[in-house]
CSV table of C-alpha atoms in Angstrom, one decimal:
chain,number,residue,atom,x,y,z
Y,207,MET,CA,161.0,137.9,56.0
Y,208,SER,CA,161.3,136.0,52.6
Y,209,SER,CA,165.0,135.4,52.1
Y,210,VAL,CA,166.5,132.3,53.3
Y,211,GLN,CA,169.4,132.8,56.0
Y,212,ASN,CA,172.5,130.5,56.6
Y,213,VAL,CA,174.6,129.5,59.2
Y,214,VAL,CA,177.6,127.2,59.5
Y,215,LEU,CA,177.8,124.5,62.2
Y,216,PHE,CA,180.0,121.9,63.5
Y,217,GLN,CA,183.0,123.7,62.2
Y,218,ASP,CA,185.2,122.6,65.2
Y,219,ASN,CA,183.4,119.5,66.4
Y,220,PRO,CA,182.0,117.2,63.4
Y,221,LEU,CA,178.7,115.8,63.7
Y,222,GLN,CA,178.9,112.0,64.5
Y,223,LEU,CA,176.6,110.2,62.5
Y,224,MET,CA,174.3,107.3,63.8
Y,225,LEU,CA,175.5,104.8,61.1
Y,226,GLY,CA,179.0,105.9,61.6
Y,227,GLY,CA,181.3,108.4,60.1
Y,228,GLU,CA,181.1,112.1,60.6
Y,229,ILE,CA,180.9,115.3,58.6
Y,230,SER,CA,182.0,118.9,59.1
Y,231,PRO,CA,181.2,121.8,58.5
Y,232,ILE,CA,177.7,121.8,58.0
Y,233,ASN,CA,175.8,124.8,56.3
Y,234,VAL,CA,172.1,125.1,57.4
Y,235,ALA,CA,169.7,127.2,55.6
Y,236,TYR,CA,166.8,128.1,57.5
Y,237,GLN,CA,163.9,130.9,57.8
Y,238,THR,CA,162.2,132.3,60.4
Y,239,TYR,CA,158.3,133.7,60.1
Y,240,GLY,CA,156.2,135.7,62.9
Y,241,THR,CA,157.2,137.5,65.9
Y,242,LEU,CA,159.1,136.1,68.9
Y,243,ASN,CA,157.4,137.0,72.2
Y,244,ALA,CA,158.8,138.5,75.2
Y,245,ASP,CA,158.7,135.3,77.1
Y,246,LYS,CA,160.1,133.4,74.1
Y,247,ASN,CA,157.4,130.7,74.7
Y,248,ASN,CA,155.8,130.8,71.3
Y,249,ILE,CA,158.5,129.2,69.0
Y,250,VAL,CA,157.5,126.4,66.7
Y,251,LEU,CA,159.8,124.2,64.7
Y,252,ILE,CA,158.3,123.4,61.5
Y,253,CYS,CA,160.3,120.1,59.7
Y,254,HIS,CA,159.6,119.8,56.0
Y,255,ALA,CA,158.7,116.5,54.0
Y,256,LEU,CA,161.1,114.4,51.6
Y,257,THR,CA,161.6,117.2,48.8
Y,258,GLY,CA,160.5,120.4,50.8
Y,259,ASP,CA,162.8,123.3,51.9
Y,260,ALA,CA,163.4,125.9,54.6
Y,261,GLN,CA,160.4,128.3,52.7
Y,262,PRO,CA,156.9,126.9,53.6
Y,263,TYR,CA,155.7,130.5,53.3
Y,264,PHE,CA,156.0,133.6,51.4
Y,265,SER,CA,154.7,136.7,53.1
Y,266,ASP,CA,155.0,138.8,49.9
Y,267,LYS,CA,152.7,136.5,48.0
Y,268,GLU,CA,154.7,136.8,44.9
Y,269,LYS,CA,155.6,133.1,45.3
Y,270,ASN,CA,153.8,130.2,47.1
Y,271,GLY,CA,155.7,128.2,49.7
Y,272,TRP,CA,154.9,124.4,50.2
Y,273,TRP,CA,152.3,125.3,53.1
Y,274,GLN,CA,151.4,128.8,51.7
Y,275,ASN,CA,147.6,128.1,52.3
Y,276,PHE,CA,148.3,126.9,55.9
Y,277,MET,CA,150.3,129.7,57.0
Y,278,GLY,CA,149.7,133.2,57.8
Y,279,ASP,CA,148.0,135.8,60.2
Y,280,GLY,CA,145.1,133.8,62.0
Y,281,LEU,CA,145.6,130.6,60.1
Y,282,ALA,CA,146.6,127.2,61.3
Y,283,LEU,CA,150.1,128.1,61.4
Y,284,ASP,CA,149.2,131.6,62.9
Y,285,THR,CA,152.3,133.9,62.3
Y,286,SER,CA,150.6,136.4,64.5
Y,287,ARG,CA,150.5,134.0,67.4
Y,288,TYR,CA,153.9,132.0,66.9
Y,289,PHE,CA,157.3,132.3,65.8
Y,290,PHE,CA,158.3,129.7,63.6
Y,291,ILE,CA,161.7,128.2,62.4
Y,292,CYS,CA,162.0,126.1,59.6
Y,293,SER,CA,165.4,124.7,58.0
Y,294,ASN,CA,166.3,122.5,55.2
Y,295,VAL,CA,167.5,119.1,56.3
Y,296,LEU,CA,170.9,117.5,56.2
Y,297,GLY,CA,171.2,115.9,53.0
Y,298,GLY,CA,168.8,118.3,51.1
Y,299,CYS,CA,169.8,120.3,48.0
Y,300,LYS,CA,168.2,123.8,49.2
Y,301,GLY,CA,171.1,125.5,51.1
Y,302,THR,CA,171.9,122.9,53.9
Y,303,THR,CA,174.9,120.6,53.4
Y,304,GLY,CA,174.3,117.6,51.3
Y,305,PRO,CA,175.6,115.5,48.3
Y,306,ALA,CA,176.1,118.6,45.8
Y,307,SER,CA,177.8,120.6,48.4
Y,308,VAL,CA,181.5,121.0,48.0
Y,309,ASN,CA,183.5,118.5,50.3
Y,310,PRO,CA,186.2,120.8,51.9
Y,311,LYS,CA,188.8,117.9,51.7
Y,312,THR,CA,188.4,117.5,47.9
Y,313,GLY,CA,187.3,120.8,46.6
Y,314,LYS,CA,184.7,119.0,44.7
Y,315,PRO,CA,181.2,117.8,45.3
Y,316,TYR,CA,180.7,115.3,47.9
Y,317,GLY,CA,178.7,112.9,45.4
Y,318,SER,CA,179.4,109.3,46.1
Y,319,GLN,CA,181.5,110.3,49.3
Y,320,PHE,CA,178.4,111.9,51.1
Y,321,PRO,CA,177.8,109.7,54.0
Y,322,ASN,CA,174.8,107.7,55.2
Y,323,ILE,CA,172.1,109.8,57.2
Y,324,THR,CA,169.2,109.1,59.5
Y,325,VAL,CA,166.4,111.1,60.7
Y,326,GLN,CA,168.1,111.1,64.1
Y,327,ASP,CA,171.0,113.1,62.4
Y,328,ILE,CA,168.8,115.6,60.9
Y,329,VAL,CA,167.2,116.3,64.1
Y,330,HIS,CA,170.7,116.5,65.7
Y,331,VAL,CA,171.6,119.5,62.9
Y,332,GLN,CA,168.1,121.1,63.6
Y,333,LYS,CA,169.1,121.1,67.5
Y,334,ALA,CA,172.4,122.5,66.8
Y,335,LEU,CA,170.9,125.4,64.6
Y,336,LEU,CA,168.3,126.2,67.6
Y,337,ASP,CA,171.2,126.1,70.1
Y,338,HIS,CA,173.0,128.7,67.8
Y,339,LEU,CA,169.8,130.7,67.5
Y,340,GLY,CA,169.6,130.7,71.5
Y,341,VAL,CA,166.4,128.9,71.5
Y,342,THR,CA,166.3,127.0,74.8
Y,343,HIS,CA,162.6,125.7,74.7
Y,344,LEU,CA,159.8,125.0,71.8
Y,345,LYS,CA,155.9,125.4,72.0
Y,346,ALA,CA,155.8,122.6,69.5
Y,347,VAL,CA,157.3,120.8,66.6
Y,348,ILE,CA,155.2,120.1,63.5
Y,349,GLY,CA,155.8,118.1,60.5
Y,350,GLY,CA,154.0,115.9,57.6
Y,351,SER,CA,155.2,112.7,56.0
Y,352,PHE,CA,159.1,112.6,56.4
Y,353,GLY,CA,158.7,115.7,58.8
Y,354,GLY,CA,156.4,113.8,61.0
Y,355,MET,CA,159.1,111.4,61.8
Y,356,GLN,CA,161.5,114.4,62.5
Y,357,ALA,CA,159.1,115.6,64.8
Y,358,THR,CA,158.7,112.1,66.7
Y,359,GLN,CA,162.3,112.0,66.8
Y,360,TRP,CA,162.4,115.5,68.6
Y,361,GLY,CA,160.2,114.1,71.2
Y,362,ILE,CA,162.3,110.9,71.8
Y,363,GLU,CA,165.7,112.9,71.8
Y,364,TYR,CA,164.8,115.9,73.7
Y,365,PRO,CA,161.8,115.0,76.0
Y,366,GLY,CA,162.1,118.3,77.9
Y,367,PHE,CA,162.5,120.6,75.4
Y,368,VAL,CA,159.3,120.5,73.3
Y,369,ASP,CA,155.7,120.9,74.7
Y,370,ASN,CA,153.6,119.7,71.8
Y,371,ILE,CA,154.3,117.6,68.8
Y,372,VAL,CA,152.0,117.5,65.6
Y,373,ASN,CA,152.6,114.6,63.4
Y,374,LEU,CA,150.6,114.6,59.9
Y,375,CYS,CA,150.3,111.8,57.6
Y,376,SER,CA,153.6,109.8,59.1
Y,377,SER,CA,154.0,106.5,60.9
Y,378,LEU,CA,156.7,105.2,63.2
Y,379,PHE,CA,157.8,102.9,60.5
Y,380,PHE,CA,157.8,102.9,56.7
Y,381,SER,CA,156.1,99.8,55.3
Y,382,ALA,CA,157.5,97.1,53.5
Y,383,GLU,CA,155.2,98.3,50.4
Y,384,ALA,CA,156.4,101.8,50.8
Y,385,ILE,CA,160.2,100.9,51.1
Y,386,GLY,CA,159.4,98.9,47.7
Y,387,PHE,CA,158.4,101.9,45.8
Y,388,ASN,CA,161.3,103.5,47.0
Y,389,HIS,CA,163.5,100.7,45.8
Y,390,VAL,CA,161.9,101.1,42.4
Y,391,MET,CA,162.7,104.8,42.4
Y,392,ARG,CA,166.3,104.5,43.6
Y,393,GLN,CA,166.9,101.8,40.9
Y,394,ALA,CA,165.6,104.3,38.2
Y,395,VAL,CA,168.2,106.6,39.4
Y,396,ILE,CA,171.0,104.4,40.0
Y,397,ASN,CA,170.7,102.6,36.7
Y,398,ASP,CA,170.6,105.9,34.6
Y,399,PRO,CA,173.5,106.1,32.4
Y,400,ASN,CA,174.6,109.4,33.9
Y,401,PHE,CA,174.5,108.4,37.3
Y,402,ASN,CA,178.3,107.4,37.3
Y,403,GLY,CA,178.0,106.0,40.8
Y,404,GLY,CA,176.8,109.6,42.2
Y,405,ASP,CA,179.6,111.4,40.8
Y,406,TYR,CA,178.0,113.0,37.8
Y,407,TYR,CA,178.5,116.9,38.8
Y,408,ASP,CA,181.1,117.4,36.2
Y,409,GLY,CA,178.7,116.1,33.4
Y,410,ALA,CA,175.1,115.4,32.6
Y,411,PRO,CA,172.9,114.6,35.6
Y,412,PRO,CA,170.8,111.4,35.7
Y,413,ASP,CA,167.7,113.4,34.7
Y,414,GLN,CA,165.7,110.3,32.9
Y,415,GLY,CA,166.1,108.3,36.1
Y,416,LEU,CA,165.1,110.9,38.6
Y,417,SER,CA,162.1,112.1,36.3
Y,418,ILE,CA,160.9,108.3,36.2
Y,419,ALA,CA,161.5,108.1,40.1
Y,420,ARG,CA,159.4,111.5,40.6
Y,421,MET,CA,156.4,110.2,38.3
Y,422,LEU,CA,156.1,106.9,40.5
Y,423,GLY,CA,156.4,109.1,43.6
Y,424,MET,CA,153.6,111.2,42.5
Y,425,LEU,CA,151.3,108.1,42.0
Y,426,THR,CA,151.8,107.3,45.9
Y,427,TYR,CA,151.1,110.9,47.0
Y,428,ARG,CA,147.8,111.1,44.9
Y,429,THR,CA,144.4,108.8,44.9
Y,430,ASP,CA,142.6,106.9,42.4
Y,431,LEU,CA,139.6,109.1,42.6
Y,432,GLN,CA,141.8,112.3,42.3
Y,433,LEU,CA,143.4,111.1,39.1
Y,434,ALA,CA,139.9,109.7,37.8
Y,435,LYS,CA,138.3,113.0,38.5
Y,436,ALA,CA,141.1,115.2,36.9
Y,437,PHE,CA,141.9,112.8,34.0
Y,438,GLY,CA,139.9,109.6,33.6
Y,439,ARG,CA,140.7,107.8,30.6
Y,440,ALA,CA,141.0,111.2,28.3
Y,441,THR,CA,143.7,111.0,25.8
Y,442,LYS,CA,145.8,113.6,24.2
Y,443,SER,CA,144.7,115.1,21.0
Y,444,GLU,CA,148.1,114.3,19.2
Y,445,GLY,CA,149.2,111.5,21.8
Y,446,ASP,CA,152.3,109.3,21.2
Y,447,PHE,CA,151.3,105.9,21.3
Y,448,TRP,CA,153.9,104.9,23.2
Y,449,GLY,CA,154.5,108.1,25.4
Y,450,ASP,CA,151.9,110.5,26.6
Y,451,TYR,CA,149.0,109.1,25.0
Y,452,PHE,CA,146.7,109.6,28.0
Y,453,GLN,CA,146.3,112.7,29.9
Y,454,VAL,CA,147.3,110.8,33.0
Y,455,GLU,CA,150.8,110.1,31.3
Y,456,SER,CA,151.1,113.5,30.1
Y,457,TYR,CA,150.6,114.8,33.5
Y,458,LEU,CA,153.3,112.3,35.2
Y,459,THR,CA,155.8,113.3,32.4
Y,460,TYR,CA,155.2,117.1,33.3
Y,461,GLN,CA,155.7,116.4,37.0
Y,462,GLY,CA,158.8,114.4,36.3
Y,463,LYS,CA,160.4,117.1,34.4
Y,464,LYS,CA,159.5,119.6,36.6
Y,465,PHE,CA,161.1,117.8,39.4
Y,466,LEU,CA,164.3,118.2,37.5
Y,467,GLU,CA,164.4,121.9,38.1
Y,468,ARG,CA,164.6,121.9,41.9
Y,469,PHE,CA,166.0,118.5,43.2
Y,470,ASP,CA,169.3,116.8,43.2
Y,471,ALA,CA,169.4,112.9,42.4
Y,472,ASN,CA,171.8,112.2,45.1
Y,473,SER,CA,169.7,114.0,47.8
Y,474,TYR,CA,166.8,112.3,46.7
Y,475,LEU,CA,168.4,108.8,47.1
Y,476,HIS,CA,169.9,109.7,50.4
Y,477,LEU,CA,166.8,111.1,51.8
Y,478,LEU,CA,164.5,108.2,50.6
Y,479,ARG,CA,166.9,105.9,52.5
Y,480,ALA,CA,166.5,107.8,55.5
Y,481,LEU,CA,163.1,107.6,55.3
Y,482,ASP,CA,163.1,103.7,54.9
Y,483,MET,CA,165.6,103.6,57.7
Y,484,TYR,CA,163.8,105.4,60.1
Y,485,ASP,CA,163.5,103.7,63.5
Y,486,PRO,CA,162.6,105.5,66.8
Y,487,SER,CA,164.5,102.7,68.8
Y,488,LEU,CA,167.7,103.3,67.1
Y,489,GLY,CA,170.1,104.3,70.3
Y,490,TYR,CA,167.7,102.7,72.5
Y,491,SER,CA,166.8,99.2,73.9
Y,492,ASP,CA,163.6,99.0,71.9
Y,493,VAL,CA,160.8,101.1,70.7
Y,494,LYS,CA,158.9,101.4,74.0
Y,495,ALA,CA,162.0,102.6,75.5
Y,496,ALA,CA,162.5,105.1,73.0
Y,497,LEU,CA,158.9,106.6,72.8
Y,498,SER,CA,158.4,106.2,76.6
Y,499,ARG,CA,160.8,109.3,76.6
Y,500,ILE,CA,158.3,111.4,74.8
Y,501,LYS,CA,156.8,114.0,77.4
Y,502,ALA,CA,155.3,116.2,74.8
Y,503,HIS,CA,151.6,116.0,74.0
Y,504,TYR,CA,151.3,114.1,70.7
Y,505,THR,CA,148.9,115.2,68.1
Y,506,LEU,CA,148.5,112.3,65.3
Y,507,ILE,CA,146.4,113.0,62.3
Y,508,SER,CA,145.7,110.1,59.7
Y,509,VAL,CA,144.0,110.4,56.1
Y,510,THR,CA,142.3,107.4,55.7
Y,511,THR,CA,142.7,107.4,51.8
Y,512,ASP,CA,146.6,108.0,52.2
Y,513,GLN,CA,148.3,105.2,49.7
Y,514,LEU,CA,151.9,106.0,51.2
Y,515,PHE,CA,151.3,105.9,54.8
Y,516,LYS,CA,148.2,104.1,55.3
Y,517,SER,CA,145.7,104.1,57.9
Y,518,ILE,CA,146.6,100.5,59.1
Y,519,ASP,CA,150.3,102.0,60.0
Y,520,LEU,CA,148.9,105.2,61.6
Y,521,HIS,CA,146.9,102.9,63.8
Y,522,LYS,CA,149.8,100.9,64.7
Y,523,THR,CA,151.7,104.1,65.5
Y,524,LYS,CA,148.7,105.2,67.9
Y,525,GLN,CA,148.7,101.9,69.6
Y,526,LEU,CA,152.5,102.0,70.3
Y,527,LEU,CA,152.3,105.5,71.4
Y,528,GLU,CA,149.5,104.7,74.0
Y,529,GLN,CA,151.3,101.5,75.1
Y,530,SER,CA,154.3,103.9,76.0
Y,531,ASN,CA,152.0,106.1,77.8
Y,532,VAL,CA,152.5,109.2,75.4
Y,533,SER,CA,149.7,111.9,75.9
Y,534,LEU,CA,147.7,111.5,72.7
Y,535,ASP,CA,145.1,113.0,70.5
Y,536,PHE,CA,144.3,110.8,67.2
Y,537,TYR,CA,142.2,112.3,64.3
Y,538,GLU,CA,141.5,110.7,60.8
Y,539,PHE,CA,139.4,111.6,57.9
Y,540,PRO,CA,139.2,110.7,54.3
Y,541,SER,CA,140.5,113.0,51.7
Y,542,VAL,CA,140.5,113.1,48.0
Y,543,TYR,CA,144.0,114.4,48.0
Y,544,GLY,CA,145.7,111.4,49.8
Y,545,HIS,CA,149.0,111.5,51.1
Y,546,ASP,CA,149.6,115.2,49.9
Y,547,ALA,CA,146.3,116.0,51.8
Y,548,PHE,CA,148.7,117.7,54.7
Y,549,LEU,CA,149.9,119.9,52.1
Y,550,VAL,CA,146.8,121.1,50.2
Y,551,ASP,CA,143.6,120.2,52.3
Y,552,TYR,CA,143.6,123.2,54.7
Y,553,ASP,CA,139.9,122.4,55.9
Y,554,GLY,CA,140.6,119.0,56.7
Y,555,PHE,CA,143.7,119.7,58.8
Y,556,ASP,CA,143.0,123.5,60.2
Y,557,LYS,CA,141.3,122.8,63.6
Y,558,TRP,CA,143.5,119.8,64.5
Y,559,ILE,CA,146.6,121.6,63.8
Y,560,SER,CA,145.6,124.8,65.7
Y,561,GLU,CA,144.7,122.6,68.7
Y,562,GLY,CA,148.0,120.6,68.4
Y,563,LEU,CA,150.0,123.5,68.4
Y,564,ALA,CA,148.3,125.1,71.4
Y,565,GLY,CA,148.4,122.0,73.3
Y,566,LYS,CA,146.6,120.9,76.5
Y,567,ASN,CA,145.7,123.7,78.9
């Protein structure tokens, strides 16, 4: 099926948030793919990245999902073998409750009143969705980037619930440099004259700030080799000297404007901060105590050319998992696509995703 489904959760008992506060009710947008087998032991949860949604794949091929080339009959995300579930994250803007959703207490969008959320909160909502659907066990959880953090947290929070974890291009902690990038992106949004402290839904949105933030983000997802090959120092035929003079500048401007069509600025801020704040030890005595809870087999895949989740950070993650006695397979390879390789470099990930989902015999 290709249409998003919706369910309302936490109506009677609000979700208690890790950083304090609560939220109720929570609408969750989700999608399923493939066929559930008789034993109900082929269920795989897909956790999307920062600006993703509940639709990684469209079976009718009229549109492209964000994992369109990875998913389908006989592919790495094999719809003839597994039953996939993917939901939009808490705090998002693709159907699940987020800052743009109506606050039932005021009848207006949450805006600045939307509470601070964590990866742990996102995972708790995903678990509530699975409980609602009657899912009692997962063959695997898979995610890339921000989704990889969610996949890791699943192993910590629900160690007997998951057989396999597949983490693509994501570490246990976001680096200082990466947090710095996110800070600049947030400031671009917050300092837009239209931001209004997050309460902009009755007027013009902070489009300029959000588009600038997206432009910076795009540079962290790409590689210098990729940009050099695509654009080099080529200029536009009628370039604006102080604007889009070089082709690469025009590309970034296009990406910034395109992003405005599909994402909310407040959601971007909240999810960026959840990314920064991710700490698997939250709620536990230390990192080892948290990671030692993981019983699932863990597949970690690093892209050596990733400029956001760098190879050194993935190696630190590998070391911490090994020290915590987690059953681990670690792979790495270079890709011209950098961080975004997990979305587009099928040949690089195919074998390891397939093996990671299947797990150890």
